[in-house]
Structures are given as C-alpha cells and as structure tokens.
CSV table of C-alpha atoms in Angstrom, one decimal:
chain,number,residue,atom,x,y,z
A,407,MET,CA,68.0,104.4,-38.2
A,408,THR,CA,71.0,104.5,-35.7
A,409,ALA,CA,72.6,107.8,-34.2
A,410,THR,CA,75.4,108.9,-36.4
A,411,GLN,CA,77.1,110.2,-33.2
A,412,SER,CA,76.0,109.0,-29.9
A,413,PHE,CA,76.0,111.3,-26.6
A,414,THR,CA,74.8,110.1,-23.3
A,415,GLY,CA,74.8,111.3,-19.7
A,416,ASP,CA,75.0,114.3,-18.0
A,417,ALA,CA,76.9,117.1,-19.0
A,418,HIS,CA,78.8,119.0,-16.2
A,419,PRO,CA,76.8,121.6,-14.1
A,420,TYR,CA,77.3,125.1,-15.5
A,421,GLY,CA,80.5,126.6,-14.1
A,422,GLY,CA,80.4,130.2,-15.6
A,423,GLY,CA,81.7,131.7,-18.7
A,424,ASP,CA,80.7,130.6,-22.3
A,425,PRO,CA,77.7,128.0,-21.7
A,426,TYR,CA,78.7,126.5,-25.1
A,427,ALA,CA,82.7,125.9,-24.0
A,428,ASP,CA,81.8,122.1,-23.0
A,429,TYR,CA,78.6,121.5,-25.5
A,430,ARG,CA,79.0,118.0,-27.3
A,431,THR,CA,78.3,118.1,-30.9
A,432,ALA,CA,79.6,116.4,-34.1
A,433,ASP,CA,79.4,116.9,-38.0
A,434,PHE,CA,76.5,115.4,-39.4
A,435,PRO,CA,76.6,114.6,-43.3
A,436,PHE,CA,72.9,114.8,-43.3
A,437,THR,CA,72.7,118.7,-42.3
A,438,ARG,CA,73.5,119.5,-46.1
A,439,TYR,CA,69.9,119.1,-46.8
A,440,ALA,CA,67.4,121.7,-46.0
A,441,ASN,CA,65.6,121.9,-42.7
A,442,LEU,CA,62.0,120.7,-43.6
A,443,ALA,CA,61.1,122.0,-39.7
A,444,ASP,CA,62.2,125.4,-40.6
A,445,ARG,CA,59.6,128.1,-39.6
A,446,GLN,CA,60.5,130.3,-42.5
A,447,LEU,CA,59.0,127.4,-44.6
A,448,GLY,CA,55.7,127.3,-42.4
A,449,ALA,CA,56.5,124.5,-40.0
A,450,GLY,CA,55.2,124.6,-36.4
A,451,VAL,CA,54.8,122.8,-33.3
A,452,VAL,CA,51.2,122.1,-33.3
A,453,ALA,CA,50.6,120.2,-29.9
A,454,ALA,CA,52.3,118.7,-26.8
A,455,ASN,CA,51.0,116.9,-23.7
A,456,ASP,CA,53.0,119.0,-21.4
A,457,GLU,CA,55.0,122.2,-21.5
A,458,PHE,CA,55.0,123.3,-17.9
A,459,PHE,CA,58.5,124.7,-17.8
A,460,ALA,CA,59.3,126.0,-21.2
A,461,GLN,CA,56.9,126.2,-24.3
A,462,ARG,CA,56.9,123.7,-27.2
A,463,GLU,CA,57.4,126.4,-29.9
A,464,ASN,CA,60.9,127.0,-28.7
A,465,LEU,CA,61.7,123.7,-30.5
A,466,LEU,CA,61.8,125.4,-34.0
A,467,VAL,CA,63.4,128.8,-33.1
A,468,ALA,CA,66.1,129.6,-35.7
A,469,GLY,CA,69.7,130.0,-34.1
A,470,PRO,CA,71.2,128.3,-31.2
A,471,ALA,CA,69.6,127.9,-27.8
A,472,GLU,CA,70.5,130.8,-25.5
A,473,PHE,CA,71.1,130.5,-21.7
A,474,ASP,CA,70.9,133.2,-19.0
A,475,PRO,CA,71.7,131.6,-15.6
A,476,GLU,CA,70.1,134.4,-13.7
A,477,HIS,CA,66.6,134.1,-15.4
A,478,PHE,CA,64.0,132.4,-13.4
A,479,GLY,CA,60.2,132.8,-13.3
A,480,HIS,CA,57.1,131.7,-11.2
A,481,LYS,CA,57.4,128.3,-12.3
A,482,GLY,CA,61.4,127.8,-11.9
A,483,LYS,CA,64.2,128.4,-14.3
A,484,VAL,CA,63.4,129.9,-17.4
A,485,MET,CA,64.7,127.6,-20.4
A,486,ASP,CA,65.2,128.2,-24.1
A,487,GLY,CA,63.7,124.9,-25.2
A,488,TRP,CA,60.6,122.8,-24.7
A,489,GLU,CA,60.6,121.5,-21.1
A,490,THR,CA,58.1,119.3,-19.2
A,491,ARG,CA,57.4,118.7,-15.5
A,492,ARG,CA,59.0,115.7,-13.8
A,493,ARG,CA,56.8,112.4,-13.9
A,494,ARG,CA,56.0,110.7,-10.9
A,495,GLY,CA,54.9,107.2,-10.3
A,496,ALA,CA,51.5,106.0,-9.4
A,497,SER,CA,52.2,105.4,-5.7
A,498,ALA,CA,54.5,105.8,-2.7
A,499,GLU,CA,55.5,101.9,-3.1
A,500,HIS,CA,56.5,102.8,-7.0
A,501,PRO,CA,57.2,106.5,-7.0
A,502,TRP,CA,59.2,106.1,-10.2
A,503,PRO,CA,57.6,106.7,-13.7
A,504,ALA,CA,56.6,103.5,-15.8
A,505,ALA,CA,58.7,102.1,-18.4
A,506,GLU,CA,56.1,103.3,-21.0
A,507,ASP,CA,55.6,106.9,-19.5
A,508,HIS,CA,56.7,109.6,-21.9
A,509,ASP,CA,55.9,113.2,-23.1
A,510,TRP,CA,55.3,114.1,-26.7
A,511,ALA,CA,55.0,117.1,-29.2
A,512,LEU,CA,53.7,117.2,-32.7
A,513,VAL,CA,55.3,119.1,-35.3
A,514,ARG,CA,53.9,119.9,-38.7
A,515,LEU,CA,56.8,120.2,-41.2
A,516,GLY,CA,57.2,123.3,-43.4
A,517,ALA,CA,57.5,121.2,-46.5
A,518,PRO,CA,56.3,117.5,-46.7
A,519,GLY,CA,59.4,115.7,-47.9
A,520,VAL,CA,61.9,112.6,-47.5
A,521,ILE,CA,63.6,112.9,-44.0
A,522,ARG,CA,67.4,112.1,-44.0
A,523,GLY,CA,68.4,113.0,-40.6
A,524,ILE,CA,67.3,114.6,-37.2
A,525,VAL,CA,69.0,116.6,-34.5
A,526,VAL,CA,67.6,116.5,-31.1
A,527,ASP,CA,69.3,119.2,-29.6
A,528,THR,CA,69.7,119.4,-25.7
A,529,ALA,CA,71.8,122.4,-25.5
A,530,HIS,CA,71.6,123.7,-21.6
A,531,PHE,CA,69.6,120.9,-20.4
A,532,ARG,CA,72.4,119.3,-18.3
A,533,GLY,CA,70.7,117.2,-15.8
A,534,ASN,CA,67.0,117.9,-17.1
A,535,TYR,CA,67.3,116.2,-20.2
A,536,PRO,CA,65.2,113.1,-21.4
A,537,GLN,CA,66.7,109.8,-20.7
A,538,ALA,CA,65.8,108.7,-24.5
A,539,VAL,CA,64.1,110.0,-27.5
A,540,SER,CA,62.1,108.6,-30.2
A,541,VAL,CA,60.6,110.0,-33.3
A,542,GLU,CA,57.7,109.0,-35.6
A,543,GLY,CA,56.5,110.3,-39.0
A,544,ALA,CA,53.3,110.3,-40.7
A,545,SER,CA,51.7,111.6,-44.0
A,546,VAL,CA,48.4,113.4,-43.6
A,547,PRO,CA,47.2,115.4,-46.4
A,548,GLY,CA,45.6,118.9,-45.9
A,549,SER,CA,45.4,121.0,-42.7
A,550,PRO,CA,44.8,118.3,-39.9
A,551,SER,CA,44.1,119.4,-36.0
A,552,PRO,CA,46.1,117.9,-33.3
A,553,GLU,CA,42.8,115.6,-32.5
A,554,GLU,CA,43.0,114.4,-36.2
A,555,LEU,CA,46.6,113.8,-36.0
A,556,LEU,CA,46.4,111.5,-32.6
A,557,ALA,CA,43.2,109.7,-33.9
A,558,ASP,CA,43.8,105.7,-34.2
A,559,GLU,CA,43.6,105.5,-38.1
A,560,VAL,CA,46.7,107.7,-38.5
A,561,LYS,CA,49.7,105.5,-39.3
A,562,TRP,CA,52.8,106.3,-37.5
A,563,THR,CA,56.2,105.1,-39.2
A,564,THR,CA,59.4,104.8,-36.6
A,565,LEU,CA,62.2,107.2,-38.0
A,566,VAL,CA,64.2,107.3,-34.6
A,567,PRO,CA,63.5,104.2,-32.2
A,568,ARG,CA,63.8,104.9,-28.6
A,569,THR,CA,67.4,105.8,-28.1
A,570,PRO,CA,69.4,107.2,-25.0
A,571,VAL,CA,70.7,110.7,-25.3
A,572,GLY,CA,72.9,113.2,-23.6
A,573,GLY,CA,72.5,116.4,-22.0
A,574,HIS,CA,74.0,119.5,-23.4
A,575,ALA,CA,74.5,118.0,-26.5
A,576,ALA,CA,73.6,117.6,-30.3
A,577,ASN,CA,72.2,114.1,-30.6
A,578,GLY,CA,72.2,113.2,-34.3
A,579,PHE,CA,70.4,110.5,-36.2
A,580,ALA,CA,70.7,109.5,-39.6
A,581,VAL,CA,67.1,108.2,-41.1
A,582,SER,CA,66.7,105.9,-44.2
A,583,VAL,CA,63.1,105.7,-44.5
A,584,GLU,CA,62.0,106.4,-48.2
A,585,GLN,CA,58.7,107.9,-47.5
A,586,ARG,CA,57.0,111.2,-47.8
A,587,PHE,CA,56.4,112.6,-44.5
A,588,THR,CA,54.1,115.7,-43.3
A,589,HIS,CA,54.2,115.4,-39.5
A,590,LEU,CA,56.5,114.1,-37.0
A,591,ARG,CA,55.7,113.0,-33.3
A,592,VAL,CA,58.7,113.8,-31.2
A,593,ASN,CA,58.9,111.6,-27.9
A,594,GLN,CA,60.9,112.2,-24.8
A,595,HIS,CA,61.1,109.5,-22.2
A,596,PRO,CA,60.1,110.1,-19.5
A,597,ASP,CA,60.2,113.7,-19.4
A,598,GLY,CA,62.9,116.4,-19.5
A,599,GLY,CA,63.7,119.1,-21.9
A,600,ILE,CA,64.7,119.5,-25.6
A,601,ALA,CA,66.3,122.8,-26.8
A,602,ARG,CA,65.9,122.5,-30.5
A,603,LEU,CA,64.7,120.3,-33.1
A,604,ARG,CA,66.0,120.1,-36.8
A,605,VAL,CA,64.7,117.9,-39.4
A,606,TYR,CA,66.8,117.7,-42.6
A,607,GLY,CA,65.6,116.2,-46.1
A,608,GLU,CA,64.3,116.7,-49.5
A,609,VAL,CA,61.2,118.5,-50.2
A,610,VAL,CA,58.6,116.5,-52.1
A,611,PRO,CA,55.7,118.7,-53.4
A,612,ASP,CA,52.3,118.0,-54.4
A,613,PRO,CA,52.4,117.6,-58.1
A,614,ARG,CA,48.5,118.6,-58.0
A,615,TRP,CA,49.3,121.8,-56.4
A,616,LEU,CA,51.8,122.8,-58.9
A,617,SER,CA,49.9,121.7,-61.8
A,618,ALA,CA,47.2,124.0,-60.4
A,619,LEU,CA,49.5,126.9,-60.1
A,620,GLY,CA,50.8,126.6,-63.8
A,621,THR,CA,53.6,129.2,-63.5
A,622,PHE,CA,55.7,129.2,-60.3
A,623,ASP,CA,59.1,129.3,-59.0
A,624,VAL,CA,60.7,126.1,-60.2
A,625,VAL,CA,63.9,126.5,-58.0
A,626,ALA,CA,62.0,127.4,-54.8
A,627,LEU,CA,62.8,125.2,-51.7
A,628,GLU,CA,59.3,125.1,-51.0
A,629,ASN,CA,58.3,123.6,-54.4
A,630,GLY,CA,61.1,120.8,-54.4
A,631,GLY,CA,64.1,122.8,-55.5
A,632,GLN,CA,67.7,122.3,-53.9
A,633,VAL,CA,71.3,123.4,-53.7
A,634,GLU,CA,73.6,121.1,-54.8
A,635,ASP,CA,76.8,122.9,-54.4
A,636,ALA,CA,78.3,126.5,-53.9
A,637,SER,CA,81.8,127.9,-54.2
A,638,ASP,CA,81.7,129.6,-50.7
A,639,LEU,CA,79.6,129.4,-47.6
A,640,PHE,CA,81.6,131.3,-45.2
A,641,TYR,CA,79.2,133.9,-43.8
A,642,SER,CA,75.6,132.0,-44.6
A,643,PRO,CA,74.1,129.0,-46.2
A,644,ALA,CA,73.4,128.9,-50.1
A,645,THR,CA,69.9,127.4,-49.4
A,646,ASN,CA,68.8,131.0,-48.0
A,647,THR,CA,68.6,131.9,-51.9
A,648,ILE,CA,65.6,129.8,-52.4
A,649,GLN,CA,63.8,130.4,-49.1
A,650,PRO,CA,60.2,131.7,-49.2
A,651,GLY,CA,59.5,135.6,-49.2
A,652,ARG,CA,62.1,138.2,-49.5
A,653,SER,CA,64.9,138.7,-47.1
A,654,ARG,CA,64.3,140.7,-44.0
A,655,LYS,CA,67.9,141.1,-42.9
A,656,MET,CA,71.5,140.8,-44.2
A,657,ASP,CA,72.3,137.1,-42.9
A,658,ASP,CA,69.2,136.0,-44.6
A,659,GLY,CA,70.7,135.9,-48.0
A,660,TRP,CA,74.0,134.3,-49.1
A,661,GLU,CA,77.0,136.2,-48.6
A,662,THR,CA,80.7,135.3,-49.4
A,663,ARG,CA,83.9,136.3,-48.0
A,664,ARG,CA,86.2,138.6,-49.8
A,665,ARG,CA,88.0,137.4,-52.5
A,666,ARG,CA,91.6,138.3,-53.5
A,667,ASP,CA,92.0,136.7,-56.6
A,668,ASP,CA,90.4,136.9,-60.4
A,669,GLY,CA,87.8,134.1,-59.7
A,670,ASN,CA,84.1,134.5,-58.9
A,671,ASP,CA,81.5,132.8,-56.8
A,672,TRP,CA,78.6,130.7,-57.8
A,673,ILE,CA,75.7,128.3,-56.7
A,674,ARG,CA,74.4,125.3,-58.5
A,675,TYR,CA,70.9,124.2,-58.1
A,676,ARG,CA,68.5,121.3,-59.0
A,677,LEU,CA,65.1,122.3,-59.9
A,678,VAL,CA,62.0,120.5,-59.0
A,679,ALA,CA,61.6,118.7,-62.1
A,680,ARG,CA,62.5,119.4,-65.8
A,681,SER,CA,61.0,122.8,-66.7
A,682,GLU,CA,60.4,125.7,-69.0
A,683,ILE,CA,62.1,128.9,-67.5
A,684,ARG,CA,60.6,132.1,-68.6
A,685,ALA,CA,61.7,134.8,-66.1
A,686,VAL,CA,64.5,135.6,-63.6
A,687,GLU,CA,64.6,137.3,-60.4
A,688,ILE,CA,67.8,138.2,-58.6
A,689,ASP,CA,67.4,140.1,-55.3
A,690,THR,CA,70.0,141.7,-53.1
A,691,ALA,CA,67.7,142.9,-50.5
A,692,TYR,CA,69.6,144.1,-47.4
A,693,LEU,CA,73.0,143.5,-49.0
A,694,LYS,CA,74.0,147.2,-49.4
A,695,GLY,CA,77.7,147.6,-49.3
A,696,ASN,CA,78.4,143.9,-50.0
A,697,SER,CA,76.0,142.9,-52.8
A,698,ALA,CA,77.4,141.1,-55.8
A,699,GLY,CA,78.6,143.5,-58.5
A,700,TRP,CA,77.3,141.6,-61.5
A,701,ALA,CA,75.6,138.3,-61.9
A,702,SER,CA,74.8,135.7,-64.8
A,703,VAL,CA,72.4,132.6,-64.8
A,704,SER,CA,72.9,129.5,-66.8
A,705,VAL,CA,71.0,126.2,-67.2
A,706,ARG,CA,71.4,122.7,-68.1
A,707,ASP,CA,69.1,120.0,-69.3
A,708,GLY,CA,70.2,116.6,-67.8
A,709,ASP,CA,72.5,115.7,-64.9
A,710,ALA,CA,76.3,116.2,-65.0
A,711,GLY,CA,77.9,115.0,-68.2
A,712,GLU,CA,74.6,114.9,-70.0
A,713,GLY,CA,74.2,118.6,-71.1
A,714,GLU,CA,76.2,121.6,-71.4
A,715,TRP,CA,75.5,125.0,-69.4
A,716,THR,CA,73.7,127.4,-71.6
A,717,GLU,CA,73.7,131.0,-70.5
A,718,ILE,CA,70.1,132.6,-70.2
A,719,LEU,CA,71.1,135.7,-68.4
A,720,PRO,CA,74.6,137.5,-69.4
A,721,ARG,CA,76.9,139.0,-67.1
A,722,THR,CA,74.3,142.0,-65.9
A,723,ARG,CA,75.3,144.7,-63.3
A,724,LEU,CA,73.5,144.6,-60.0
A,725,GLN,CA,72.5,147.3,-57.7
A,726,PRO,CA,72.4,147.0,-53.8
A,727,ASP,CA,69.3,146.3,-51.9
A,728,THR,CA,67.3,145.8,-55.1
A,729,ASN,CA,65.1,143.3,-56.7
A,730,HIS,CA,66.0,142.7,-60.4
A,731,ARG,CA,63.8,141.1,-62.8
A,732,PHE,CA,64.4,139.8,-66.2
A,733,THR,CA,62.1,138.0,-69.0
A,734,LEU,CA,63.5,135.9,-71.4
A,735,ALA,CA,63.1,136.2,-75.0
A,736,ALA,CA,62.5,132.4,-75.2
A,737,PRO,CA,61.8,129.8,-72.6
A,738,ALA,CA,64.5,127.8,-71.4
A,739,VAL,CA,64.6,124.2,-70.9
A,740,ALA,CA,66.3,123.0,-68.0
A,741,THR,CA,66.8,120.7,-65.0
A,742,HIS,CA,69.4,122.5,-63.4
A,743,ALA,CA,70.5,126.1,-62.8
A,744,ARG,CA,73.7,127.9,-61.8
A,745,VAL,CA,74.1,131.7,-60.8
A,746,ASP,CA,77.7,133.1,-61.1
A,747,ILE,CA,78.2,136.5,-58.9
A,748,PHE,CA,81.1,138.5,-59.8
A,749,PRO,CA,83.5,139.0,-58.1
A,750,ASP,CA,82.1,138.0,-54.8
A,751,GLY,CA,79.6,139.6,-52.2
A,752,GLY,CA,76.2,138.2,-52.1
A,753,ILE,CA,72.4,137.8,-53.1
A,754,SER,CA,69.4,137.4,-51.2
A,755,ARG,CA,67.3,135.5,-53.5
A,756,LEU,CA,67.2,133.7,-57.0
A,757,ARG,CA,63.8,133.1,-58.4
A,758,LEU,CA,63.2,131.2,-61.6
A,759,PHE,CA,59.7,131.4,-62.9
A,760,GLY,CA,58.3,128.8,-65.3
A,761,SER,CA,56.4,125.7,-65.5
A,762,LEU,CA,56.9,122.0,-65.6
A,763,THR,CA,57.5,120.1,-69.1
A,764,GLU,CA,55.3,117.3,-69.6
A,765,GLU,CA,58.3,114.7,-68.8
A,766,GLY,CA,59.1,116.8,-65.8
A,767,ALA,CA,55.5,116.6,-64.3
A,768,SER,CA,55.1,112.7,-65.2
A,769,ARG,CA,58.5,112.1,-63.2
A,770,LEU,CA,57.4,114.3,-60.3
A,771,ALA,CA,54.1,112.5,-60.1
A,772,ALA,CA,55.5,109.1,-60.3
A,773,ARG,CA,58.0,109.9,-57.3
A,774,HIS,CA,55.2,111.4,-55.3
A,775,GLN,CA,53.2,108.0,-55.7
A,776,GLU,CA,56.4,106.1,-55.0
A,777,LEU,CA,57.0,107.9,-51.7
A,778,GLY,CA,53.1,107.6,-50.4
A,779,GLY,CA,52.2,110.8,-51.5
C-alpha cells in the first residue's frame, strides 16, 4: 500500500536537449504483470471532472509522453497528458484550495483483475504536477455509465492512499488488495497534470462468459492467460503474443536479439485454468525478415515439478508475415504451455483454442468468487 519508490518536489525547469535526461524513475517489480489499463485490451478513461489544459484520454496512450517546448494552443501549453486548471479558494481572504479539493478521472480497466501495482507518471509536468495522488478501485458488473459509477451505492476501495508525488517522475505504488476490480478512480490533489497511468496486475475473467463461449483462446491475456517467463525480451515484451487481435506493426509482437550460438528462444505461459487444447495458431504478422525459422509448442499439466512437458506441435517451418493454423489429432490437457522458436527471431501471436476441463472451470469459478467477482 506504500510507494515502492518515492519522488517528491519539482523537477528542474526544462533546459533544452533531451527532456528525459533528468527524468526520475526506478525499477518496479510489479511491472512484470500485464497492464490492465491497456487500450489494446479495451481500457478507457470514461470521465473526468476537468480536462481544461489536456485531455483525459492521454493517460492511457501507449508509449512514453512526448514533449514539444514550442507547442502552445489557445488555452496555453499543450501537454501530452491529463491536465486540469488551477484550483482557487472560496474568497480573497482564503484564495487557496481547501484540503479536500481534488480532481478525478474514472478509468475502465481493459480486463478486470487483481491489481499488483500502479504507476502514476508525471513526465514533463515539472512544476504543474499534483501535490499528491490517490487511487480507488471498484467492481461494477456490465458496462456502467459514469453516472452509475459515481452513484452513492458503488463501493470504492482505497488502493493508493493520498500520497505526495514528484514532478517529471514515474511514481510507483505496490498494491496488496486481493480483490477483483473493474474500474479505478484516479484523484490528483488539488489539481495539476499526470502524463500516463499504468495499472499492472493479473486478469481474472468472468467464468460465466467463458462457459458461454465454450471454445476460446485459453492462453489469451483477456481471458486470464499470462506469460510466466521468456528467454529474451530485448526488443519487445513476450506479453505481446497474447494480446487481443492481430499485430499491426513489427513491435506489436515478440522479437529476440540475434543469436550467435546453437540455442533457441522460448516463452512459457500459464493458461487461464486447466484446459483441453484442440487447435494452435502461430502468427508472424509484420515479422518479414526477422520471423522465427521454426517453432514447436509443448504443454504441461501441473506446476513445475508436477508434470513433464509434452510436445503437441513438433518443430515446424514458419513463413514470414503469415498466420499458421494447426489442428491437433487429440485434445491436449494442460495448465501451462511453451512455445520454442528456432533459432531466434520472433512471432506476433500465439493462440491455443480449447475449453476448460471440469476441474479448471471449478477452480476458476471459486477464485472469481473469492475475489468478489
């Protein structure tokens, strides 16, 4: 519940050159989890009480915030983030904001889940960042409107208490609340600007939805699959391989550095729950001169040490910029999967189509209930 790394106070005024040269950041262990507030998953900033200087939607833009010192508009400096106007007090005798005054934005997570950490990034907000921030979470089924989210009956749980933050910095907060959340309320006290918001955690899908689907991608991030480990993350994260939709550009997949040995690269996944896999897709979209030459897929039923790896797709030649589809002769029961590529290169997506076993469905339903789903 406390900040993993604390930054407070103004950053130096921009003095020219690389605007990130004096940016303050740290390594946050929770960033190994998926970003539940990813636009690619369907996240959105559905409302804000004020966005006078810069739009709320900028909070979830992929990639770091950009800064153009010469860019001004009719309302002032154009910033790549969410920025509110300066708050004022009630009278000339008390021109300062009251202690409880704050601005807020409502964020719909792209995939509901358990939150492990939050980064409130104030990049380029050097003297116009909030004095403090706080974050609350709620679990509201369906597709609620902003008015419904702000209703009195909605229960909000504190994930990050009101905490001082620094300007031009990545302010990280570890979260230890074991609940499933669908929405966040991000508060800045009393006003100011935030460049980016990242919400790291584990997807917890609705088991009723997966049951209704029957057959689905049992390793997809949006369904609760996750990357456990990978041999190489030099160019891009392995989580890209289980993102929704097809890759639309080269860096939207997984690409490794060039090997100069006789080894190979791999990714290990945890499935949403124990499943029967019946078909496999390996896509190399937009990887044209750097796609993997060959790939194989193996599965394991049980955690490490509880089961052996069984190959369900033998080493198979891959074509660049191509979606490859394979049906299995018999369903493969598994809790984990591994894709090996030879010798290096990349793939853009891995899909494992199947359905939950009776045991897998039961465990998933129990966890969903335990987390308040």
